[in-house]
Coordinates of C-alpha atoms in Angstrom, one line a residue:
Chain E
X251 CA 19.5 6.4 -16.3
X252 CA 15.8 6.0 -15.9
X253 CA 15.0 9.7 -15.3
X254 CA 11.7 10.5 -16.9
X255 CA 9.5 13.5 -17.0
X256 CA 5.9 12.8 -16.0
X257 CA 3.1 15.2 -16.7
X258 CA -0.5 14.3 -15.8
X259 CA 0.4 10.6 -15.6
X260 CA 2.1 10.5 -19.0
X261 CA 5.8 9.8 -19.0
X262 CA 8.5 11.3 -21.4
X263 CA 12.2 10.6 -21.9
X264 CA 13.0 14.0 -23.2
X265 CA 12.9 17.2 -21.1
X266 CA 13.1 19.4 -24.1
X267 CA 9.9 20.6 -25.7
X268 CA 10.0 22.4 -29.1
X269 CA 7.8 24.8 -31.0
X270 CA 7.1 24.6 -34.7
X271 CA 6.9 28.3 -35.6
X272 CA 9.1 30.4 -37.8
X273 CA 11.2 27.6 -39.5
X274 CA 12.3 28.5 -43.0
X275 CA 10.9 25.2 -44.4
X276 CA 8.9 22.2 -43.4
X277 CA 11.9 20.0 -44.0
X278 CA 14.1 22.0 -41.6
X279 CA 11.4 22.0 -39.0
X280 CA 11.0 18.2 -39.2
X281 CA 14.7 17.6 -39.1
X282 CA 15.3 20.0 -36.2
X283 CA 12.5 18.4 -34.2
X284 CA 13.9 14.9 -34.8
X285 CA 17.4 16.0 -33.8
X286 CA 16.1 17.7 -30.6
X287 CA 14.8 14.4 -29.3
X288 CA 11.7 16.2 -28.2
X289 CA 8.5 14.2 -27.7
X290 CA 6.2 17.2 -27.0
X291 CA 5.8 19.6 -29.9
X292 CA 3.7 22.8 -29.8
X293 CA 1.5 24.1 -32.5
X294 CA -0.8 27.1 -33.0
X295 CA -4.4 27.3 -34.3
X296 CA -5.1 29.8 -37.0
X297 CA -7.6 30.6 -39.7
X298 CA -7.0 28.7 -43.0
X299 CA -5.5 31.0 -45.6
X300 CA -8.1 30.5 -48.4
X301 CA -5.6 31.7 -51.0
X302 CA -3.3 28.8 -50.0
X303 CA -5.8 26.0 -49.2
X304 CA -3.2 23.2 -49.8
X305 CA -0.6 24.6 -47.3
X306 CA -0.2 21.9 -44.7
X307 CA 3.2 22.4 -43.0
X308 CA 2.4 20.2 -40.1
X309 CA 1.8 17.2 -42.2
X310 CA 5.5 16.7 -41.6
X311 CA 4.9 15.9 -38.0
X312 CA 3.9 12.3 -37.2
X313 CA 1.2 12.5 -34.4
X314 CA 2.0 8.9 -33.5
X315 CA 5.6 9.9 -32.7
X316 CA 5.0 13.2 -30.9
X317 CA 2.5 14.6 -28.5
X318 CA 1.1 17.6 -30.4
X319 CA 0.5 20.3 -27.8
X320 CA -1.7 23.1 -29.2
X321 CA -1.3 26.6 -27.8
X322 CA -3.9 29.3 -27.4
X323 CA -1.6 31.9 -28.8
X324 CA -3.5 34.9 -30.1
X325 CA -5.9 34.8 -27.2
X326 CA -6.3 38.1 -25.5
X327 CA -8.5 37.0 -22.7
X328 CA -9.8 33.8 -21.0
X329 CA -12.9 33.5 -23.3
X330 CA -10.7 33.4 -26.4
X331 CA -8.3 31.0 -24.9
X332 CA -11.1 28.6 -23.9
X333 CA -12.6 28.8 -27.4
X334 CA -9.2 27.9 -28.9
X335 CA -8.8 25.0 -26.5
X336 CA -12.2 23.6 -27.4
X337 CA -11.4 24.0 -31.1
X338 CA -8.2 22.0 -30.7
X339 CA -10.1 19.1 -29.2
X340 CA -12.8 19.3 -31.9
X341 CA -9.9 18.9 -34.4
X342 CA -9.2 15.5 -32.9
X343 CA -6.2 16.5 -30.7
X344 CA -5.8 15.2 -27.2
X345 CA -7.2 17.5 -24.5
X346 CA -3.8 18.9 -23.7
X347 CA -3.4 22.6 -24.0
X348 CA -0.6 25.1 -23.6
X349 CA -2.6 28.0 -22.2
X350 CA -1.3 31.4 -23.4
X351 CA -3.2 34.6 -22.8
X352 CA -1.1 37.5 -24.1
X353 CA -3.1 40.7 -24.6
X354 CA -0.2 43.0 -25.1
X355 CA 1.4 42.8 -28.5
X356 CA 4.5 44.6 -27.5
X357 CA 5.6 42.4 -24.7
X358 CA 3.6 39.3 -25.3
X359 CA 3.5 38.9 -21.5
X360 CA 0.9 36.5 -20.1
X361 CA -2.1 38.1 -18.4
X362 CA -2.0 36.5 -14.9
X363 CA -5.7 37.2 -14.1
X364 CA -7.1 35.9 -17.4
X365 CA -4.7 32.9 -17.5
X366 CA -5.9 31.8 -14.0
X367 CA -9.6 32.3 -15.1
X368 CA -9.1 30.2 -18.3
X369 CA -7.1 27.5 -16.3
X370 CA -10.0 27.1 -13.9
X371 CA -12.5 26.7 -16.7
X372 CA -10.3 24.3 -18.8
X373 CA -9.4 22.1 -15.8
X374 CA -13.1 21.7 -15.0
X375 CA -13.7 20.7 -18.7
X376 CA -11.1 17.9 -18.3
X377 CA -8.2 19.5 -20.1
X378 CA -4.6 18.9 -19.1
X379 CA -3.5 22.5 -18.8
X380 CA 0.1 23.8 -19.1
X381 CA -0.1 27.5 -18.5
X382 CA 2.5 30.0 -19.9
X383 CA 2.8 32.4 -17.0
X384 CA 4.8 35.2 -15.5
X385 CA 7.5 33.9 -13.2
X386 CA 5.4 34.7 -10.1
X387 CA 5.5 32.2 -7.3
X388 CA 2.1 33.3 -5.9
X389 CA 0.4 32.9 -9.2
X390 CA 2.2 29.5 -9.6
X391 CA 0.5 28.4 -6.4
X392 CA -2.9 29.7 -7.6
X393 CA -2.6 27.9 -10.9
X394 CA -1.5 24.7 -9.2
X395 CA -4.5 25.0 -6.8
X396 CA -6.7 25.4 -9.9
X397 CA -5.4 22.0 -11.0
X398 CA -2.9 22.8 -13.8
X399 CA -0.7 19.8 -14.8
X400 CA 2.5 21.9 -15.0
X401 CA 3.7 25.5 -14.7
X402 CA 5.5 27.3 -17.5
X403 CA 7.2 30.4 -16.2
X404 CA 8.9 32.6 -18.7
X405 CA 12.7 33.0 -18.7
X406 CA 12.5 36.3 -20.6
X407 CA 10.2 37.8 -23.2
X408 CA 9.1 35.5 -26.0
X409 CA 11.5 35.3 -28.9
X410 CA 14.2 37.5 -27.3
X411 CA 16.8 34.9 -26.6
X412 CA 17.9 36.7 -23.5
X413 CA 17.9 33.6 -21.3
X414 CA 16.7 33.0 -17.7
X415 CA 16.3 36.6 -16.4
X416 CA 13.8 35.3 -13.9
X417 CA 16.1 32.9 -12.1
X418 CA 15.3 33.9 -8.5
X419 CA 11.6 33.5 -9.1
X420 CA 12.0 30.3 -11.0
X421 CA 14.0 28.8 -8.1
X422 CA 11.2 29.6 -5.7
X423 CA 8.6 28.2 -8.1
X424 CA 10.6 25.0 -8.5
X425 CA 11.1 24.7 -4.8
X426 CA 7.3 25.0 -3.9
X427 CA 5.8 23.3 -7.0
X428 CA 4.4 19.7 -6.9
X429 CA 3.8 19.7 -10.6
X430 CA 6.5 19.9 -13.3
X431 CA 8.0 23.3 -14.0
X432 CA 8.8 24.0 -17.6
X433 CA 10.8 27.2 -18.3
X434 CA 9.4 28.6 -21.5
X435 CA 10.2 31.6 -23.6
X436 CA 13.4 33.6 -24.0
X437 CA 15.9 30.7 -24.1
X438 CA 18.4 31.7 -26.8
X439 CA 21.3 29.3 -26.2
X440 CA 21.9 25.8 -24.9
X441 CA 23.6 27.3 -21.9
X442 CA 20.2 29.0 -21.0
X443 CA 18.5 25.6 -21.2
X444 CA 21.2 24.1 -19.1
X445 CA 20.9 27.0 -16.6
X446 CA 17.1 26.5 -16.3
X447 CA 17.6 22.7 -15.7
X448 CA 20.4 23.4 -13.1
X449 CA 17.9 25.6 -11.3
X450 CA 15.7 22.6 -11.0
X451 CA 13.2 23.1 -13.8
X452 CA 11.8 19.8 -15.0
X453 CA 11.9 20.7 -18.6
X454 CA 12.3 23.6 -21.0
X455 CA 10.5 24.7 -24.2
X456 CA 12.3 26.4 -27.1
X457 CA 11.2 27.5 -30.5
X458 CA 12.7 30.7 -31.9
X459 CA 16.3 29.8 -31.0
X460 CA 16.1 26.8 -33.2
X461 CA 14.1 28.3 -36.0
X462 CA 16.3 31.4 -36.5
X463 CA 19.7 29.7 -36.1
X464 CA 21.8 29.5 -39.2
X465 CA 21.7 25.7 -38.8
X466 CA 18.5 24.8 -36.9
X467 CA 19.3 21.1 -36.9
X468 CA 22.7 21.6 -35.2
X469 CA 21.1 24.0 -32.8
X470 CA 18.5 21.5 -31.9
X471 CA 21.2 19.0 -31.1
X472 CA 23.0 21.6 -29.0
X473 CA 19.8 22.3 -27.0
X474 CA 19.2 18.6 -26.5
X475 CA 22.7 18.3 -25.0
X476 CA 22.4 21.6 -23.0
X477 CA 19.1 20.4 -21.5
X478 CA 20.6 17.0 -20.6
X479 CA 23.7 18.5 -19.2
X480 CA 21.7 20.8 -16.9
X481 CA 19.5 17.9 -15.7
X482 CA 22.4 15.6 -15.0
X483 CA 24.2 18.5 -13.1
X484 CA 21.0 19.1 -11.0
X485 CA 20.8 15.5 -10.1
X486 CA 24.5 15.4 -9.3
X487 CA 24.0 18.0 -6.6
X488 CA 26.2 21.0 -7.3
X489 CA 28.5 22.0 -4.4
X490 CA 28.2 25.3 -2.5
X491 CA 29.7 28.5 -4.1
X492 CA 32.0 30.8 -2.2
X493 CA 33.3 34.3 -2.6
X494 CA 36.7 33.3 -1.2
X495 CA 39.3 31.2 -3.0
X496 CA 39.4 27.6 -2.0
X497 CA 42.5 25.8 -3.2
X498 CA 41.9 22.6 -5.1
X499 CA 45.6 21.6 -4.9
X500 CA 47.2 20.9 -1.5
X501 CA 48.7 24.0 0.3
X502 CA 51.5 21.8 1.8
X503 CA 54.5 20.0 0.5
X504 CA 55.7 22.9 -1.7
X505 CA 59.3 22.5 -3.0
X506 CA 62.0 24.5 -1.3
Chain P
X210 CA -25.4 29.2 -55.5
X211 CA -25.5 30.0 -51.8
X212 CA -24.1 33.2 -50.3
X213 CA -22.0 32.5 -47.2
X214 CA -19.1 33.9 -45.3
X215 CA -15.9 31.9 -44.9
X216 CA -13.2 33.3 -42.5
X217 CA -14.7 36.8 -42.8
X218 CA -14.9 36.7 -46.7
X219 CA -18.2 36.7 -48.6
X220 CA -18.3 33.8 -51.0
X221 CA -20.7 31.9 -53.2
X222 CA -20.8 28.1 -53.0
X223 CA -22.5 25.2 -54.7
X224 CA -21.8 22.9 -51.7
X225 CA -24.8 21.7 -49.8
X226 CA -22.9 20.4 -46.8
X227 CA -19.6 21.2 -44.9
X228 CA -17.6 18.3 -46.4
X229 CA -18.6 19.6 -49.9
X230 CA -17.6 23.1 -48.9
X231 CA -14.1 22.0 -47.8
X232 CA -13.4 20.1 -51.0
X233 CA -14.8 22.9 -53.1
X234 CA -12.3 25.2 -51.4
X235 CA -9.5 22.7 -52.0
X236 CA -8.5 22.4 -48.3
X237 CA -6.2 19.5 -47.7
X238 CA -5.0 20.1 -44.1
X239 CA -4.9 16.9 -42.2
X240 CA -6.6 18.5 -39.2
X241 CA -9.3 21.0 -40.0
X242 CA -11.8 22.5 -37.5
X243 CA -15.0 24.1 -38.6
X244 CA -17.1 26.6 -36.7
X245 CA -20.5 27.2 -38.2
X246 CA -22.3 30.4 -36.9
X247 CA -20.1 30.4 -33.8
X248 CA -20.6 26.7 -32.9
X249 CA -17.8 24.1 -33.3
X250 CA -18.7 21.2 -35.5
X251 CA -17.0 17.9 -34.7
X252 CA -15.6 16.0 -37.6
X253 CA -18.3 13.4 -37.7
X254 CA -20.8 16.1 -38.5
X255 CA -19.0 17.6 -41.6
X256 CA -20.9 15.4 -44.0
X257 CA -24.3 15.9 -42.5
X258 CA -24.1 19.6 -41.6
X259 CA -25.9 21.7 -44.2
X260 CA -24.7 24.9 -45.9
X261 CA -27.4 27.5 -46.2
X262 CA -27.8 31.1 -47.2
X263 CA -26.1 33.5 -44.8
X264 CA -24.1 30.9 -42.8
X265 CA -20.8 32.1 -41.3
X266 CA -17.9 29.6 -41.3
X267 CA -14.6 29.7 -39.6
X268 CA -12.1 27.2 -40.9
X269 CA -9.2 26.7 -38.6
X270 CA -6.1 24.6 -38.9
X271 CA -2.8 23.8 -37.1
X272 CA 0.1 26.1 -37.9
X273 CA 3.7 26.4 -36.7
X274 CA 3.8 27.9 -33.2
X275 CA 5.7 28.0 -30.0

């Protein structure tokens, strides 16, 4: 099946993106990413820890094999997010940015106003912008109008594993979007990834669920299968649901 | 010795340019981004950019993240 995900003119086989945070070791991270089949891998930008100058966990990731997608995590407003995006490019990464503006430490919810502001600036600077956003269809339109290359509505709060609690809004966003929709945050199980794909998402992003699983590599495989299952089901065109029983066996020809 | 600030910490260095500073600190990350006094330095400027008294450096690298 030649069913590819295209973002900003670039085409991918995999519809599962993975994050690199919180893995117990670099080896586990590398193996889980490999097993997930992901081609887009997110990374964060942080100060070098001068007491551990030789720590280079990400040397395990081959930039020739994966698209490294830096995020702007830690940014509390548009100015900080724009600074991080520019830093990523200065480091030699491609000008693709997962825009995250999360001023509230308790919820890590994206700030819609600052996210839009940062998106407008970064698009003008030539970045391919993938914004992490509240599952708000009006904001989705505004971001798309600003020229973002995708929309990344949250399923539930980051790291919670609660699944797609925003399904009604995600369905509207999917229905109206002309750029890919990537459900990001809160996916804890492969069934959540499948659900997001069944709703019509173009891709999903997962990090914590893999990193904190007892066996991250096996969980990565499960998420790959879940994402694929949901995608194939969406393309297969699910039948209508009903609150009434509808017999699947004939209601005639019973034995006397 | 030159007195500078690196990632918020006061330090003394013998390095005269940014490349020298990075090797003095033993930094081996494959991707390293340097801000000097608030301005981003592209990699091609690390060798030529000087380190002088009072300079403030931010050294940034890629880390695991979602």
